[in-house]
Amino acid sequence: KQEVTQIPAALSVPEGENLVLNCSFTDSAIYNLQWFRQDPGKGLTSLLLIQSSQREQTSGRLNASLDKSSGRSTLYIAASQPGDSATYLCAVDLNDYKLSFGAGTTVTVRA
Amino acid sequence: DGGITQSPKYLFRKEGQNVTLSCEQNLNHDAMYWYRQDPGQGLRLIYYSQIVNDFQKGDIAEGYSVSREKKESFPLTVTSAQKNPTAFYLCASSRGHHTGKTQYFGPGTRLLVL
Protein backbone atom coordinates (compact mmCIF):
# COMPACT_ATOMS: atom_id res chain seq x y z
CA LYS A 1 0.00 0.00 0.00
CA GLN A 2 1.33 3.45 -0.91
CA GLU A 3 2.25 5.56 2.11
CA VAL A 4 2.75 9.30 1.62
CA THR A 5 4.49 11.35 4.31
CA GLN A 6 4.91 15.09 4.62
CA ILE A 7 7.38 16.51 7.12
CA PRO A 8 7.21 18.87 8.89
CA ALA A 9 3.52 19.04 9.77
CA ALA A 10 3.79 22.80 10.31
CA LEU A 11 6.21 25.53 9.30
CA SER A 12 6.44 29.23 10.16
CA VAL A 13 8.71 31.60 8.25
CA PRO A 14 9.16 35.38 7.92
CA GLU A 15 7.94 37.06 4.76
CA GLY A 16 10.44 36.91 1.92
CA GLU A 17 12.05 33.64 2.96
CA ASN A 18 12.01 30.73 0.52
CA LEU A 19 9.84 27.77 1.48
CA VAL A 20 10.87 24.13 1.06
CA LEU A 21 8.16 21.51 1.55
CA ASN A 22 8.92 17.80 1.47
CA CYS A 23 6.89 14.79 0.37
CA SER A 24 8.03 11.16 0.47
CA PHE A 25 6.29 8.05 -0.84
CA THR A 26 7.00 4.35 -0.43
CA ASP A 27 6.09 2.93 -3.86
CA SER A 28 8.18 4.42 -6.65
CA ALA A 29 5.92 3.02 -9.41
CA ILE A 30 3.89 6.19 -9.56
CA TYR A 31 2.09 7.61 -12.58
CA ASN A 32 2.32 11.21 -11.42
CA LEU A 33 2.49 13.40 -8.33
CA GLN A 34 0.43 16.48 -7.59
CA TRP A 35 0.77 19.34 -5.16
CA PHE A 36 -2.38 21.00 -3.82
CA ARG A 37 -3.09 24.04 -1.67
CA GLN A 38 -5.89 24.08 0.91
CA ASP A 39 -7.06 27.21 2.73
CA PRO A 40 -8.79 26.71 6.13
CA GLY A 41 -12.24 25.17 5.73
CA LYS A 42 -11.97 25.14 1.93
CA GLY A 43 -11.49 22.66 -0.87
CA LEU A 44 -8.20 21.85 -2.60
CA THR A 45 -6.64 23.82 -5.43
CA SER A 46 -4.19 22.07 -7.75
CA LEU A 47 -0.80 23.83 -7.94
CA LEU A 48 1.42 21.55 -9.98
CA LEU A 49 1.26 18.10 -11.54
CA ILE A 50 4.49 16.24 -12.35
CA GLN A 51 4.32 13.24 -14.65
CA SER A 52 6.51 10.27 -13.70
CA SER A 53 8.78 10.94 -16.70
CA GLN A 54 9.44 14.53 -15.59
CA ARG A 55 11.97 15.80 -13.06
CA GLU A 56 10.33 19.13 -12.28
CA GLN A 57 7.52 21.54 -13.00
CA THR A 58 7.42 25.30 -12.54
CA SER A 59 4.62 27.82 -12.23
CA GLY A 60 5.50 31.38 -11.27
CA ARG A 61 7.17 31.33 -7.83
CA LEU A 62 6.47 27.61 -7.44
CA ASN A 63 8.80 24.82 -8.45
CA ALA A 64 8.26 21.13 -7.75
CA SER A 65 10.87 18.43 -8.23
CA LEU A 66 10.40 14.67 -8.41
CA ASP A 67 12.92 11.91 -7.71
CA LYS A 68 11.10 8.63 -8.21
CA SER A 69 14.06 6.43 -7.36
CA SER A 70 14.35 7.92 -3.88
CA GLY A 71 10.59 8.37 -3.44
CA ARG A 72 10.76 12.11 -2.89
CA SER A 73 9.24 15.32 -4.14
CA THR A 74 9.99 18.85 -3.02
CA LEU A 75 7.88 21.97 -3.47
CA TYR A 76 9.82 25.24 -3.47
CA ILE A 77 8.03 28.56 -3.03
CA ALA A 78 10.27 31.54 -3.69
CA ALA A 79 10.05 34.82 -1.79
CA SER A 80 7.14 33.79 0.42
CA GLN A 81 4.26 36.18 1.08
CA PRO A 82 1.56 36.20 3.81
CA GLY A 83 -0.91 35.08 1.12
CA ASP A 84 1.04 31.84 0.81
CA SER A 85 -0.16 30.82 4.27
CA ALA A 86 -2.15 27.61 3.79
CA THR A 87 -1.86 23.84 4.03
CA TYR A 88 0.03 22.19 1.19
CA LEU A 89 -0.74 18.57 0.33
CA CYS A 90 1.00 16.19 -2.02
CA ALA A 91 -0.81 13.29 -3.67
CA VAL A 92 0.52 10.33 -5.60
CA ASP A 93 -1.31 8.72 -8.53
CA LEU A 94 -0.69 5.00 -9.03
CA ASN A 95 -2.59 4.94 -12.33
CA ASP A 96 -5.67 3.37 -10.78
CA TYR A 97 -8.01 6.36 -10.37
CA LYS A 98 -6.94 6.71 -6.74
CA LEU A 99 -4.85 9.47 -5.27
CA SER A 100 -2.88 8.71 -2.09
CA PHE A 101 -2.56 11.90 -0.04
CA GLY A 102 -0.10 13.02 2.56
CA ALA A 103 -1.42 14.72 5.71
CA GLY A 104 -0.09 18.09 4.58
CA THR A 105 2.26 20.80 5.79
CA THR A 106 0.61 23.88 7.29
CA VAL A 107 2.57 27.00 6.38
CA THR A 108 2.41 30.36 8.15
CA VAL A 109 4.21 33.31 6.57
CA ARG A 110 4.72 36.10 9.11
CA ALA A 111 4.51 39.70 7.85
CA ASP B 1 -18.35 29.83 -14.32
CA GLY B 2 -17.35 26.16 -14.50
CA GLY B 3 -16.76 24.35 -11.28
CA ILE B 4 -17.92 22.00 -8.56
CA THR B 5 -20.54 22.90 -5.99
CA GLN B 6 -21.22 21.10 -2.75
CA SER B 7 -24.15 21.63 -0.42
CA PRO B 8 -24.79 22.23 2.32
CA LYS B 9 -21.66 23.84 3.73
CA TYR B 10 -22.51 22.48 7.20
CA LEU B 11 -24.69 19.47 7.99
CA PHE B 12 -25.83 18.14 11.32
CA ARG B 13 -26.76 14.50 11.80
CA LYS B 14 -28.76 13.00 14.60
CA GLU B 15 -28.14 9.51 15.96
CA GLY B 16 -29.50 6.84 13.59
CA GLN B 17 -30.20 9.29 10.79
CA ASN B 18 -29.13 9.03 7.16
CA VAL B 19 -27.97 12.26 5.55
CA THR B 20 -27.13 13.08 1.93
CA LEU B 21 -24.39 15.39 0.72
CA SER B 22 -24.80 16.99 -2.68
CA CYS B 23 -22.09 17.35 -5.34
CA GLU B 24 -22.69 18.92 -8.74
CA GLN B 25 -20.18 19.73 -11.51
CA ASN B 26 -20.56 21.60 -14.79
CA LEU B 27 -17.08 20.80 -16.10
CA ASN B 28 -18.33 17.96 -18.31
CA HIS B 29 -16.04 15.56 -16.43
CA ASP B 30 -16.68 11.85 -16.62
CA ALA B 31 -15.02 10.88 -13.33
CA MET B 32 -16.16 11.99 -9.88
CA TYR B 33 -14.85 11.20 -6.40
CA TRP B 34 -15.75 11.51 -2.72
CA TYR B 35 -13.05 11.97 -0.07
CA ARG B 36 -13.15 12.24 3.69
CA GLN B 37 -10.68 14.50 5.55
CA ASP B 38 -10.01 14.19 9.28
CA PRO B 39 -7.76 16.57 11.27
CA GLY B 40 -4.07 15.77 10.83
CA GLN B 41 -4.75 13.12 8.19
CA GLY B 42 -4.62 13.03 4.44
CA LEU B 43 -7.73 12.69 2.32
CA ARG B 44 -9.14 9.16 2.12
CA LEU B 45 -11.18 7.94 -0.85
CA ILE B 46 -14.74 6.83 -0.08
CA TYR B 47 -16.22 6.13 -3.53
CA TYR B 48 -15.44 7.03 -7.11
CA SER B 49 -17.31 6.89 -10.41
CA GLN B 50 -15.71 6.73 -13.84
CA ILE B 51 -18.94 7.00 -15.80
CA VAL B 52 -22.68 7.42 -15.35
CA ASN B 53 -24.45 4.47 -13.68
CA ASP B 54 -21.17 2.99 -12.48
CA PHE B 55 -19.19 3.49 -9.27
CA GLN B 56 -16.59 1.67 -7.19
CA LYS B 57 -15.72 1.51 -3.52
CA GLY B 58 -12.68 3.34 -2.31
CA ASP B 59 -10.63 2.64 0.80
CA ILE B 60 -13.28 3.52 3.40
CA ALA B 61 -16.69 2.81 1.80
CA GLU B 62 -18.32 1.13 4.81
CA GLY B 63 -21.28 3.15 6.10
CA TYR B 64 -21.56 5.22 2.92
CA SER B 65 -23.53 4.88 -0.33
CA VAL B 66 -23.55 6.79 -3.64
CA SER B 67 -25.43 7.01 -6.91
CA ARG B 68 -24.47 8.34 -10.33
CA GLU B 69 -27.66 8.74 -12.36
CA LYS B 70 -26.48 11.89 -14.12
CA LYS B 71 -23.06 12.93 -15.34
CA GLU B 72 -23.25 16.18 -13.39
CA SER B 73 -24.27 14.75 -10.03
CA PHE B 74 -22.68 12.37 -7.52
CA PRO B 75 -24.53 12.49 -4.16
CA LEU B 76 -23.10 10.78 -1.09
CA THR B 77 -25.31 9.32 1.64
CA VAL B 78 -23.86 8.87 5.10
CA THR B 79 -25.87 6.06 6.65
CA SER B 80 -26.52 5.25 10.29
CA ALA B 81 -24.00 2.41 9.90
CA GLN B 82 -21.18 4.99 9.78
CA LYS B 83 -20.35 5.25 13.48
CA ASN B 84 -17.89 8.11 13.26
CA PRO B 85 -19.19 10.44 10.54
CA THR B 86 -17.83 13.73 11.88
CA ALA B 87 -15.41 14.94 9.20
CA PHE B 88 -14.91 17.28 6.26
CA TYR B 89 -16.20 15.75 3.02
CA LEU B 90 -14.74 16.75 -0.33
CA CYS B 91 -16.06 15.99 -3.79
CA ALA B 92 -13.81 16.09 -6.85
CA SER B 93 -13.99 15.46 -10.59
CA SER B 94 -11.56 14.82 -13.43
CA ARG B 95 -11.64 14.33 -17.18
CA GLY B 96 -12.27 11.13 -19.04
CA HIS B 97 -11.10 7.59 -18.57
CA HIS B 98 -7.48 8.66 -18.66
CA THR B 99 -5.61 8.72 -15.42
CA GLY B 100 -3.10 11.35 -14.63
CA LYS B 101 -5.58 14.18 -15.05
CA THR B 102 -5.83 16.90 -12.41
CA GLN B 103 -8.68 16.48 -9.98
CA TYR B 104 -10.78 19.58 -9.32
CA PHE B 105 -12.27 19.90 -5.86
CA GLY B 106 -15.44 21.42 -4.48
CA PRO B 107 -15.53 23.66 -1.37
CA GLY B 108 -16.47 20.80 0.96
CA THR B 109 -19.21 19.93 3.45
CA ARG B 110 -18.53 19.71 7.17
CA LEU B 111 -20.64 17.03 8.84
CA LEU B 112 -21.22 17.20 12.57
CA VAL B 113 -23.06 14.79 14.84
CA LEU B 114 -25.58 16.15 17.33
PDB file of C-alpha atoms in Angstrom:
ATOM      1  CA  LYS A   1       0.000   0.000   0.000  1.00  0.00           C
ATOM      2  CA  GLN A   2       1.325   3.448  -0.913  1.00  0.00           C
ATOM      3  CA  GLU A   3       2.253   5.564   2.106  1.00  0.00           C
ATOM      4  CA  VAL A   4       2.751   9.299   1.618  1.00  0.00           C
ATOM      5  CA  THR A   5       4.495  11.349   4.306  1.00  0.00           C
ATOM      6  CA  GLN A   6       4.914  15.091   4.618  1.00  0.00           C
ATOM      7  CA  ILE A   7       7.383  16.510   7.120  1.00  0.00           C
ATOM      8  CA  PRO A   8       7.208  18.875   8.891  1.00  0.00           C
ATOM      9  CA  ALA A   9       3.522  19.044   9.773  1.00  0.00           C
ATOM     10  CA  ALA A  10       3.787  22.797  10.305  1.00  0.00           C
ATOM     11  CA  LEU A  11       6.211  25.526   9.304  1.00  0.00           C
ATOM     12  CA  SER A  12       6.445  29.227  10.164  1.00  0.00           C
ATOM     13  CA  VAL A  13       8.709  31.599   8.251  1.00  0.00           C
ATOM     14  CA  PRO A  14       9.159  35.379   7.924  1.00  0.00           C
ATOM     15  CA  GLU A  15       7.943  37.057   4.757  1.00  0.00           C
ATOM     16  CA  GLY A  16      10.444  36.913   1.916  1.00  0.00           C
ATOM     17  CA  GLU A  17      12.048  33.642   2.958  1.00  0.00           C
ATOM     18  CA  ASN A  18      12.015  30.728   0.518  1.00  0.00           C
ATOM     19  CA  LEU A  19       9.838  27.772   1.481  1.00  0.00           C
ATOM     20  CA  VAL A  20      10.873  24.132   1.060  1.00  0.00           C
ATOM     21  CA  LEU A  21       8.162  21.506   1.545  1.00  0.00           C
ATOM     22  CA  ASN A  22       8.925  17.801   1.469  1.00  0.00           C
ATOM     23  CA  CYS A  23       6.890  14.787   0.373  1.00  0.00           C
ATOM     24  CA  SER A  24       8.030  11.163   0.466  1.00  0.00           C
ATOM     25  CA  PHE A  25       6.295   8.045  -0.836  1.00  0.00           C
ATOM     26  CA  THR A  26       7.002   4.349  -0.433  1.00  0.00           C
ATOM     27  CA  ASP A  27       6.088   2.929  -3.860  1.00  0.00           C
ATOM     28  CA  SER A  28       8.185   4.421  -6.654  1.00  0.00           C
ATOM     29  CA  ALA A  29       5.918   3.017  -9.408  1.00  0.00           C
ATOM     30  CA  ILE A  30       3.886   6.194  -9.561  1.00  0.00           C
ATOM     31  CA  TYR A  31       2.086   7.614 -12.580  1.00  0.00           C
ATOM     32  CA  ASN A  32       2.323  11.212 -11.424  1.00  0.00           C
ATOM     33  CA  LEU A  33       2.490  13.397  -8.333  1.00  0.00           C
ATOM     34  CA  GLN A  34       0.431  16.479  -7.593  1.00  0.00           C
ATOM     35  CA  TRP A  35       0.766  19.343  -5.159  1.00  0.00           C
ATOM     36  CA  PHE A  36      -2.382  20.998  -3.822  1.00  0.00           C
ATOM     37  CA  ARG A  37      -3.090  24.037  -1.673  1.00  0.00           C
ATOM     38  CA  GLN A  38      -5.891  24.085   0.910  1.00  0.00           C
ATOM     39  CA  ASP A  39      -7.063  27.208   2.730  1.00  0.00           C
ATOM     40  CA  PRO A  40      -8.790  26.708   6.126  1.00  0.00           C
ATOM     41  CA  GLY A  41     -12.239  25.170   5.726  1.00  0.00           C
ATOM     42  CA  LYS A  42     -11.974  25.142   1.930  1.00  0.00           C
ATOM     43  CA  GLY A  43     -11.486  22.663  -0.869  1.00  0.00           C
ATOM     44  CA  LEU A  44      -8.200  21.848  -2.595  1.00  0.00           C
ATOM     45  CA  THR A  45      -6.637  23.821  -5.434  1.00  0.00           C
ATOM     46  CA  SER A  46      -4.192  22.073  -7.747  1.00  0.00           C
ATOM     47  CA  LEU A  47      -0.803  23.826  -7.941  1.00  0.00           C
ATOM     48  CA  LEU A  48       1.424  21.553  -9.979  1.00  0.00           C
ATOM     49  CA  LEU A  49       1.264  18.099 -11.544  1.00  0.00           C
ATOM     50  CA  ILE A  50       4.490  16.237 -12.346  1.00  0.00           C
ATOM     51  CA  GLN A  51       4.321  13.239 -14.648  1.00  0.00           C
ATOM     52  CA  SER A  52       6.514  10.268 -13.701  1.00  0.00           C
ATOM     53  CA  SER A  53       8.777  10.941 -16.704  1.00  0.00           C
ATOM     54  CA  GLN A  54       9.445  14.532 -15.591  1.00  0.00           C
ATOM     55  CA  ARG A  55      11.975  15.795 -13.064  1.00  0.00           C
ATOM     56  CA  GLU A  56      10.331  19.127 -12.275  1.00  0.00           C
ATOM     57  CA  GLN A  57       7.517  21.544 -12.999  1.00  0.00           C
ATOM     58  CA  THR A  58       7.418  25.303 -12.545  1.00  0.00           C
ATOM     59  CA  SER A  59       4.617  27.821 -12.233  1.00  0.00           C
ATOM     60  CA  GLY A  60       5.503  31.379 -11.269  1.00  0.00           C
ATOM     61  CA  ARG A  61       7.171  31.328  -7.834  1.00  0.00           C
ATOM     62  CA  LEU A  62       6.469  27.614  -7.440  1.00  0.00           C
ATOM     63  CA  ASN A  63       8.803  24.825  -8.455  1.00  0.00           C
ATOM     64  CA  ALA A  64       8.257  21.130  -7.755  1.00  0.00           C
ATOM     65  CA  SER A  65      10.868  18.426  -8.235  1.00  0.00           C
ATOM     66  CA  LEU A  66      10.400  14.668  -8.413  1.00  0.00           C
ATOM     67  CA  ASP A  67      12.916  11.911  -7.713  1.00  0.00           C
ATOM     68  CA  LYS A  68      11.102   8.629  -8.214  1.00  0.00           C
ATOM     69  CA  SER A  69      14.064   6.433  -7.356  1.00  0.00           C
ATOM     70  CA  SER A  70      14.346   7.920  -3.884  1.00  0.00           C
ATOM     71  CA  GLY A  71      10.588   8.365  -3.437  1.00  0.00           C
ATOM     72  CA  ARG A  72      10.757  12.111  -2.886  1.00  0.00           C
ATOM     73  CA  SER A  73       9.235  15.318  -4.144  1.00  0.00           C
ATOM     74  CA  THR A  74       9.988  18.854  -3.021  1.00  0.00           C
ATOM     75  CA  LEU A  75       7.884  21.966  -3.466  1.00  0.00           C
ATOM     76  CA  TYR A  76       9.816  25.244  -3.471  1.00  0.00           C
ATOM     77  CA  ILE A  77       8.027  28.556  -3.027  1.00  0.00           C
ATOM     78  CA  ALA A  78      10.273  31.538  -3.695  1.00  0.00           C
ATOM     79  CA  ALA A  79      10.050  34.818  -1.786  1.00  0.00           C
ATOM     80  CA  SER A  80       7.142  33.792   0.419  1.00  0.00           C
ATOM     81  CA  GLN A  81       4.256  36.176   1.078  1.00  0.00           C
ATOM     82  CA  PRO A  82       1.563  36.197   3.806  1.00  0.00           C
ATOM     83  CA  GLY A  83      -0.914  35.083   1.120  1.00  0.00           C
ATOM     84  CA  ASP A  84       1.037  31.839   0.806  1.00  0.00           C
ATOM     85  CA  SER A  85      -0.159  30.821   4.270  1.00  0.00           C
ATOM     86  CA  ALA A  86      -2.149  27.611   3.794  1.00  0.00           C
ATOM     87  CA  THR A  87      -1.856  23.843   4.030  1.00  0.00           C
ATOM     88  CA  TYR A  88       0.027  22.186   1.186  1.00  0.00           C
ATOM     89  CA  LEU A  89      -0.739  18.567   0.331  1.00  0.00           C
ATOM     90  CA  CYS A  90       1.002  16.194  -2.019  1.00  0.00           C
ATOM     91  CA  ALA A  91      -0.808  13.292  -3.667  1.00  0.00           C
ATOM     92  CA  VAL A  92       0.518  10.327  -5.598  1.00  0.00           C
ATOM     93  CA  ASP A  93      -1.310   8.722  -8.529  1.00  0.00           C
ATOM     94  CA  LEU A  94      -0.692   4.999  -9.028  1.00  0.00           C
ATOM     95  CA  ASN A  95      -2.595   4.937 -12.335  1.00  0.00           C
ATOM     96  CA  ASP A  96      -5.675   3.366 -10.779  1.00  0.00           C
ATOM     97  CA  TYR A  97      -8.007   6.358 -10.375  1.00  0.00           C
ATOM     98  CA  LYS A  98      -6.935   6.710  -6.739  1.00  0.00           C
ATOM     99  CA  LEU A  99      -4.845   9.470  -5.273  1.00  0.00           C
ATOM    100  CA  SER A 100      -2.880   8.712  -2.086  1.00  0.00           C
ATOM    101  CA  PHE A 101      -2.561  11.902  -0.041  1.00  0.00           C
ATOM    102  CA  GLY A 102      -0.098  13.022   2.564  1.00  0.00           C
ATOM    103  CA  ALA A 103      -1.421  14.721   5.714  1.00  0.00           C
ATOM    104  CA  GLY A 104      -0.090  18.091   4.579  1.00  0.00           C
ATOM    105  CA  THR A 105       2.257  20.801   5.789  1.00  0.00           C
ATOM    106  CA  THR A 106       0.606  23.884   7.292  1.00  0.00           C
ATOM    107  CA  VAL A 107       2.571  27.002   6.383  1.00  0.00           C
ATOM    108  CA  THR A 108       2.412  30.361   8.151  1.00  0.00           C
ATOM    109  CA  VAL A 109       4.214  33.306   6.571  1.00  0.00           C
ATOM    110  CA  ARG A 110       4.716  36.104   9.109  1.00  0.00           C
ATOM    111  CA  ALA A 111       4.514  39.695   7.847  1.00  0.00           C
TER     112      ALA A 111
ATOM    113  CA  ASP B   1     -18.354  29.833 -14.317  1.00  0.00           C
ATOM    114  CA  GLY B   2     -17.346  26.165 -14.501  1.00  0.00           C
ATOM    115  CA  GLY B   3     -16.764  24.347 -11.276  1.00  0.00           C
ATOM    116  CA  ILE B   4     -17.923  22.000  -8.563  1.00  0.00           C
ATOM    117  CA  THR B   5     -20.536  22.900  -5.991  1.00  0.00           C
ATOM    118  CA  GLN B   6     -21.219  21.098  -2.747  1.00  0.00           C
ATOM    119  CA  SER B   7     -24.150  21.628  -0.424  1.00  0.00           C
ATOM    120  CA  PRO B   8     -24.789  22.230   2.317  1.00  0.00           C
ATOM    121  CA  LYS B   9     -21.659  23.843   3.732  1.00  0.00           C
ATOM    122  CA  TYR B  10     -22.507  22.484   7.203  1.00  0.00           C
ATOM    123  CA  LEU B  11     -24.691  19.470   7.990  1.00  0.00           C
ATOM    124  CA  PHE B  12     -25.834  18.137  11.324  1.00  0.00           C
ATOM    125  CA  ARG B  13     -26.756  14.501  11.803  1.00  0.00           C
ATOM    126  CA  LYS B  14     -28.760  12.999  14.605  1.00  0.00           C
ATOM    127  CA  GLU B  15     -28.143   9.511  15.956  1.00  0.00           C
ATOM    128  CA  GLY B  16     -29.504   6.838  13.593  1.00  0.00           C
ATOM    129  CA  GLN B  17     -30.200   9.286  10.789  1.00  0.00           C
ATOM    130  CA  ASN B  18     -29.125   9.029   7.158  1.00  0.00           C
ATOM    131  CA  VAL B  19     -27.974  12.264   5.545  1.00  0.00           C
ATOM    132  CA  THR B  20     -27.133  13.077   1.930  1.00  0.00           C
ATOM    133  CA  LEU B  21     -24.389  15.395   0.721  1.00  0.00           C
ATOM    134  CA  SER B  22     -24.804  16.994  -2.676  1.00  0.00           C
ATOM    135  CA  CYS B  23     -22.089  17.346  -5.342  1.00  0.00           C
ATOM    136  CA  GLU B  24     -22.693  18.919  -8.743  1.00  0.00           C
ATOM    137  CA  GLN B  25     -20.179  19.731 -11.506  1.00  0.00           C
ATOM    138  CA  ASN B  26     -20.558  21.597 -14.795  1.00  0.00           C
ATOM    139  CA  LEU B  27     -17.078  20.796 -16.098  1.00  0.00           C
ATOM    140  CA  ASN B  28     -18.333  17.959 -18.314  1.00  0.00           C
ATOM    141  CA  HIS B  29     -16.044  15.564 -16.435  1.00  0.00           C
ATOM    142  CA  ASP B  30     -16.675  11.847 -16.621  1.00  0.00           C
ATOM    143  CA  ALA B  31     -15.023  10.882 -13.325  1.00  0.00           C
ATOM    144  CA  MET B  32     -16.158  11.985  -9.877  1.00  0.00           C
ATOM    145  CA  TYR B  33     -14.853  11.202  -6.397  1.00  0.00           C
ATOM    146  CA  TRP B  34     -15.751  11.511  -2.718  1.00  0.00           C
ATOM    147  CA  TYR B  35     -13.053  11.968  -0.067  1.00  0.00           C
ATOM    148  CA  ARG B  36     -13.149  12.243   3.691  1.00  0.00           C
ATOM    149  CA  GLN B  37     -10.680  14.496   5.548  1.00  0.00           C
ATOM    150  CA  ASP B  38     -10.013  14.189   9.282  1.00  0.00           C
ATOM    151  CA  PRO B  39      -7.757  16.570  11.266  1.00  0.00           C
ATOM    152  CA  GLY B  40      -4.071  15.773  10.832  1.00  0.00           C
ATOM    153  CA  GLN B  41      -4.752  13.124   8.189  1.00  0.00           C
ATOM    154  CA  GLY B  42      -4.623  13.034   4.442  1.00  0.00           C
ATOM    155  CA  LEU B  43      -7.730  12.686   2.325  1.00  0.00           C
ATOM    156  CA  ARG B  44      -9.141   9.158   2.116  1.00  0.00           C
ATOM    157  CA  LEU B  45     -11.179   7.936  -0.846  1.00  0.00           C
ATOM    158  CA  ILE B  46     -14.743   6.826  -0.080  1.00  0.00           C
ATOM    159  CA  TYR B  47     -16.218   6.133  -3.532  1.00  0.00           C
ATOM    160  CA  TYR B  48     -15.439   7.031  -7.112  1.00  0.00           C
ATOM    161  CA  SER B  49     -17.310   6.891 -10.409  1.00  0.00           C
ATOM    162  CA  GLN B  50     -15.707   6.728 -13.836  1.00  0.00           C
ATOM    163  CA  ILE B  51     -18.935   7.000 -15.799  1.00  0.00           C
ATOM    164  CA  VAL B  52     -22.681   7.420 -15.348  1.00  0.00           C
ATOM    165  CA  ASN B  53     -24.448   4.470 -13.684  1.00  0.00           C
ATOM    166  CA  ASP B  54     -21.169   2.994 -12.478  1.00  0.00           C
ATOM    167  CA  PHE B  55     -19.194   3.487  -9.268  1.00  0.00           C
ATOM    168  CA  GLN B  56     -16.587   1.673  -7.192  1.00  0.00           C
ATOM    169  CA  LYS B  57     -15.718   1.513  -3.516  1.00  0.00           C
ATOM    170  CA  GLY B  58     -12.675   3.340  -2.307  1.00  0.00           C
ATOM    171  CA  ASP B  59     -10.633   2.636   0.798  1.00  0.00           C
ATOM    172  CA  ILE B  60     -13.283   3.521   3.402  1.00  0.00           C
ATOM    173  CA  ALA B  61     -16.686   2.815   1.799  1.00  0.00           C
ATOM    174  CA  GLU B  62     -18.321   1.135   4.812  1.00  0.00           C
ATOM    175  CA  GLY B  63     -21.282   3.150   6.099  1.00  0.00           C
ATOM    176  CA  TYR B  64     -21.559   5.219   2.916  1.00  0.00           C
ATOM    177  CA  SER B  65     -23.527   4.883  -0.328  1.00  0.00           C
ATOM    178  CA  VAL B  66     -23.550   6.794  -3.640  1.00  0.00           C
ATOM    179  CA  SER B  67     -25.435   7.007  -6.911  1.00  0.00           C
ATOM    180  CA  ARG B  68     -24.472   8.344 -10.332  1.00  0.00           C
ATOM    181  CA  GLU B  69     -27.662   8.744 -12.355  1.00  0.00           C
ATOM    182  CA  LYS B  70     -26.484  11.894 -14.124  1.00  0.00           C
ATOM    183  CA  LYS B  71     -23.059  12.934 -15.342  1.00  0.00           C
ATOM    184  CA  GLU B  72     -23.248  16.178 -13.390  1.00  0.00           C
ATOM    185  CA  SER B  73     -24.271  14.754 -10.027  1.00  0.00           C
ATOM    186  CA  PHE B  74     -22.683  12.366  -7.521  1.00  0.00           C
ATOM    187  CA  PRO B  75     -24.527  12.494  -4.161  1.00  0.00           C
ATOM    188  CA  LEU B  76     -23.096  10.784  -1.086  1.00  0.00           C
ATOM    189  CA  THR B  77     -25.312   9.317   1.640  1.00  0.00           C
ATOM    190  CA  VAL B  78     -23.857   8.867   5.100  1.00  0.00           C
ATOM    191  CA  THR B  79     -25.870   6.058   6.648  1.00  0.00           C
ATOM    192  CA  SER B  80     -26.523   5.246  10.291  1.00  0.00           C
ATOM    193  CA  ALA B  81     -23.998   2.409   9.897  1.00  0.00           C
ATOM    194  CA  GLN B  82     -21.183   4.987   9.785  1.00  0.00           C
ATOM    195  CA  LYS B  83     -20.350   5.247  13.478  1.00  0.00           C
ATOM    196  CA  ASN B  84     -17.885   8.112  13.263  1.00  0.00           C
ATOM    197  CA  PRO B  85     -19.194  10.435  10.537  1.00  0.00           C
ATOM    198  CA  THR B  86     -17.830  13.734  11.878  1.00  0.00           C
ATOM    199  CA  ALA B  87     -15.410  14.945   9.200  1.00  0.00           C
ATOM    200  CA  PHE B  88     -14.908  17.284   6.259  1.00  0.00           C
ATOM    201  CA  TYR B  89     -16.199  15.751   3.015  1.00  0.00           C
ATOM    202  CA  LEU B  90     -14.737  16.753  -0.334  1.00  0.00           C
ATOM    203  CA  CYS B  91     -16.059  15.988  -3.794  1.00  0.00           C
ATOM    204  CA  ALA B  92     -13.808  16.087  -6.855  1.00  0.00           C
ATOM    205  CA  SER B  93     -13.988  15.459 -10.585  1.00  0.00           C
ATOM    206  CA  SER B  94     -11.559  14.821 -13.430  1.00  0.00           C
ATOM    207  CA  ARG B  95     -11.641  14.329 -17.184  1.00  0.00           C
ATOM    208  CA  GLY B  96     -12.267  11.135 -19.039  1.00  0.00           C
ATOM    209  CA  HIS B  97     -11.105   7.592 -18.566  1.00  0.00           C
ATOM    210  CA  HIS B  98      -7.484   8.661 -18.657  1.00  0.00           C
ATOM    211  CA  THR B  99      -5.614   8.716 -15.422  1.00  0.00           C
ATOM    212  CA  GLY B 100      -3.100  11.354 -14.630  1.00  0.00           C
ATOM    213  CA  LYS B 101      -5.575  14.185 -15.050  1.00  0.00           C
ATOM    214  CA  THR B 102      -5.829  16.895 -12.411  1.00  0.00           C
ATOM    215  CA  GLN B 103      -8.682  16.480  -9.978  1.00  0.00           C
ATOM    216  CA  TYR B 104     -10.777  19.579  -9.317  1.00  0.00           C
ATOM    217  CA  PHE B 105     -12.267  19.895  -5.856  1.00  0.00           C
ATOM    218  CA  GLY B 106     -15.442  21.423  -4.479  1.00  0.00           C
ATOM    219  CA  PRO B 107     -15.533  23.662  -1.375  1.00  0.00           C
ATOM    220  CA  GLY B 108     -16.467  20.800   0.964  1.00  0.00           C
ATOM    221  CA  THR B 109     -19.213  19.933   3.449  1.00  0.00           C
ATOM    222  CA  ARG B 110     -18.529  19.714   7.167  1.00  0.00           C
ATOM    223  CA  LEU B 111     -20.638  17.028   8.840  1.00  0.00           C
ATOM    224  CA  LEU B 112     -21.220  17.199  12.570  1.00  0.00           C
ATOM    225  CA  VAL B 113     -23.062  14.792  14.840  1.00  0.00           C
ATOM    226  CA  LEU B 114     -25.583  16.154  17.334  1.00  0.00           C
TER     227      LEU B 114
END
